[in-house]
mmCIF file of C-alpha atoms in Angstrom:
data_model
loop_
_atom_site.group_PDB
_atom_site.id
_atom_site.type_symbol
_atom_site.label_atom_id
_atom_site.label_comp_id
_atom_site.label_asym_id
_atom_site.label_seq_id
_atom_site.Cartn_x
_atom_site.Cartn_y
_atom_site.Cartn_z
ATOM 1 C CA ARG A 120 98.101 82.130 102.490
ATOM 2 C CA ARG A 121 98.681 83.986 106.013
ATOM 3 C CA GLU A 122 102.338 82.167 105.767
ATOM 4 C CA LYS A 123 103.060 83.434 102.324
ATOM 5 C CA GLU A 124 101.988 87.123 103.461
ATOM 6 C CA LYS A 125 104.323 86.431 106.782
ATOM 7 C CA GLU A 126 107.329 85.667 104.452
ATOM 8 C CA TRP A 127 106.608 88.717 101.960
ATOM 9 C CA GLY A 128 106.980 90.953 105.179
ATOM 10 C CA ARG A 129 110.130 89.246 106.420
ATOM 11 C CA SER A 130 111.443 89.713 102.875
ATOM 12 C CA PHE A 131 110.364 93.343 102.697
ATOM 13 C CA VAL A 132 112.254 93.949 106.075
ATOM 14 C CA ARG A 133 115.426 92.163 104.809
ATOM 15 C CA MET A 134 115.246 94.480 101.687
ATOM 16 C CA VAL A 135 114.674 97.668 103.543
ATOM 17 C CA ASN A 136 117.393 97.102 106.112
ATOM 18 C CA LYS A 137 119.694 96.271 103.429
ATOM 19 C CA ILE A 138 119.184 99.293 101.345
ATOM 20 C CA ASP A 139 119.035 101.561 104.379
ATOM 21 C CA PRO A 140 116.359 104.299 103.461
ATOM 22 C CA VAL A 141 115.627 107.176 105.535
ATOM 23 C CA PHE A 142 112.055 105.766 106.345
ATOM 24 C CA ALA A 143 109.695 103.075 104.720
ATOM 25 C CA ILE A 144 105.756 103.447 103.952
ATOM 26 C CA MET A 145 103.308 100.703 104.248
ATOM 27 C CA CYS A 146 100.431 101.653 102.319
ATOM 28 C CA GLY A 147 97.057 99.947 103.343
ATOM 29 C CA ASP A 148 95.964 96.644 104.419
ATOM 30 C CA LEU A 149 98.181 96.255 107.047
ATOM 31 C CA LEU A 150 95.984 93.278 108.260
ATOM 32 C CA ASP A 151 93.770 91.152 106.213
ATOM 33 C CA ALA A 152 91.020 90.588 108.831
ATOM 34 C CA TRP A 153 88.298 93.011 108.320
ATOM 35 C CA PRO A 154 87.977 94.770 111.625
ATOM 36 C CA HIS A 155 84.450 94.319 112.355
ATOM 37 C CA LYS A 156 84.035 90.366 111.151
ATOM 38 C CA TRP A 157 87.064 88.444 112.645
ATOM 39 C CA PRO A 158 88.739 90.331 115.618
ATOM 40 C CA GLU A 159 90.433 87.284 116.937
ATOM 41 C CA THR A 160 92.001 86.729 113.504
ATOM 42 C CA ARG A 161 92.955 90.476 113.497
ATOM 43 C CA ASP A 162 94.854 90.234 116.872
ATOM 44 C CA ARG A 163 96.894 87.374 115.575
ATOM 45 C CA GLN A 164 97.535 89.160 112.268
ATOM 46 C CA LYS A 165 98.509 92.351 114.387
ATOM 47 C CA ALA A 166 100.841 90.203 116.474
ATOM 48 C CA ASP A 167 102.859 89.012 113.511
ATOM 49 C CA PHE A 168 102.803 92.303 111.978
ATOM 50 C CA TYR A 169 104.624 93.569 115.013
ATOM 51 C CA LYS A 170 106.776 90.673 115.391
ATOM 52 C CA ILE A 171 108.077 90.951 111.671
ATOM 53 C CA TYR A 172 108.057 94.931 111.035
ATOM 54 C CA ASN A 173 109.685 95.643 114.472
ATOM 55 C CA GLN A 174 112.697 94.192 112.747
ATOM 56 C CA LEU A 175 112.871 97.402 110.529
ATOM 57 C CA LYS A 176 116.026 99.535 111.046
ATOM 58 C CA VAL A 177 114.269 102.556 110.141
ATOM 59 C CA PRO A 178 110.810 104.093 110.866
ATOM 60 C CA LEU A 179 107.671 102.646 109.231
ATOM 61 C CA LEU A 180 105.294 104.993 108.134
ATOM 62 C CA CYS A 181 101.491 103.364 107.905
ATOM 63 C CA VAL A 182 98.728 104.235 105.795
ATOM 64 C CA CYS A 183 95.241 102.857 106.618
ATOM 65 C CA GLY A 184 93.512 100.767 103.768
ATOM 66 C CA ASN A 185 89.794 99.377 103.678
ATOM 67 C CA HIS A 186 91.007 96.157 105.532
ATOM 68 C CA ASP A 187 92.365 98.352 108.244
ATOM 69 C CA VAL A 188 89.102 100.426 108.660
ATOM 70 C CA GLY A 189 86.548 98.778 106.646
ATOM 71 C CA ASN A 190 84.875 99.788 103.152
ATOM 72 C CA SER A 191 82.568 101.938 105.185
ATOM 73 C CA PRO A 192 84.584 102.736 108.336
ATOM 74 C CA THR A 193 83.169 103.634 111.503
ATOM 75 C CA VAL A 194 84.355 105.761 114.436
ATOM 76 C CA GLN A 195 84.890 102.172 116.213
ATOM 77 C CA THR A 196 87.031 100.794 113.443
ATOM 78 C CA VAL A 197 89.140 104.023 113.071
ATOM 79 C CA ASP A 198 89.823 104.118 116.752
ATOM 80 C CA ARG A 199 90.793 100.569 117.023
ATOM 81 C CA TYR A 200 93.137 101.223 113.649
ATOM 82 C CA ARG A 201 94.555 104.336 115.650
ATOM 83 C CA ALA A 202 95.213 102.533 118.921
ATOM 84 C CA ASP A 203 96.956 99.631 117.014
ATOM 85 C CA PHE A 204 98.982 101.838 114.348
ATOM 86 C CA GLY A 205 98.757 105.444 115.082
ATOM 87 C CA ASP A 206 97.093 108.206 113.260
ATOM 88 C CA ASP A 207 95.082 107.622 110.366
ATOM 89 C CA TRP A 208 95.917 110.803 108.807
ATOM 90 C CA TYR A 209 99.203 112.947 109.490
ATOM 91 C CA ARG A 210 101.721 115.015 107.891
ATOM 92 C CA PHE A 211 105.626 114.718 108.120
ATOM 93 C CA THR A 212 108.771 116.292 107.042
ATOM 94 C CA CYS A 213 111.834 114.586 106.289
ATOM 95 C CA ARG A 214 115.033 116.112 104.675
ATOM 96 C CA GLY A 215 113.227 118.607 102.795
ATOM 97 C CA LEU A 216 110.322 116.279 102.034
ATOM 98 C CA PHE A 217 106.786 117.531 103.054
ATOM 99 C CA GLY A 218 104.663 114.487 103.142
ATOM 100 C CA ILE A 219 100.763 114.042 103.778
ATOM 101 C CA VAL A 220 99.114 110.765 104.478
ATOM 102 C CA ILE A 221 95.369 110.866 104.305
ATOM 103 C CA ASN A 222 92.688 107.948 105.287
ATOM 104 C CA SER A 223 91.332 107.669 101.738
ATOM 105 C CA GLN A 224 88.160 105.528 103.040
ATOM 106 C CA TYR A 225 86.600 108.917 104.303
ATOM 107 C CA PHE A 226 86.163 109.586 100.557
ATOM 108 C CA ALA A 227 84.762 106.103 99.861
ATOM 109 C CA ASP A 228 82.025 106.451 102.512
ATOM 110 C CA PRO A 229 81.972 108.798 105.300
ATOM 111 C CA SER A 230 78.679 108.290 106.623
ATOM 112 C CA GLY A 231 80.009 106.109 109.836
ATOM 113 C CA VAL A 232 82.721 108.743 110.851
ATOM 114 C CA GLY A 233 81.020 112.096 111.348
ATOM 115 C CA GLU A 234 83.391 114.523 112.153
ATOM 116 C CA LEU A 235 86.289 112.360 111.739
ATOM 117 C CA ALA A 236 86.095 112.923 107.803
ATOM 118 C CA LYS A 237 86.087 116.528 108.128
#
């Protein structure tokens, strides 16, 4: 299954580079391995992610999903996501577009993230 997902990623990169947009967005589940269960698998998947998506010619905006921070995120899983991929919520502007990216897992279960969800 992982090889198929890597090929999908390479295909995505080829398509995005061909159409040459201003940026691309990856909406959640950047990795499959749950952050608290399979750290070694997650590290391999992260290496694959960077190897594939560093080939993009445009910026990649990432949005975290439940596989990235957990169904019940914790400060530790959010910190790891931030260390690996950047902020889990942010705003951006591009050519008159104002965009907001949120970590929707805070709405699913904010009990483990305290002040981060406010």
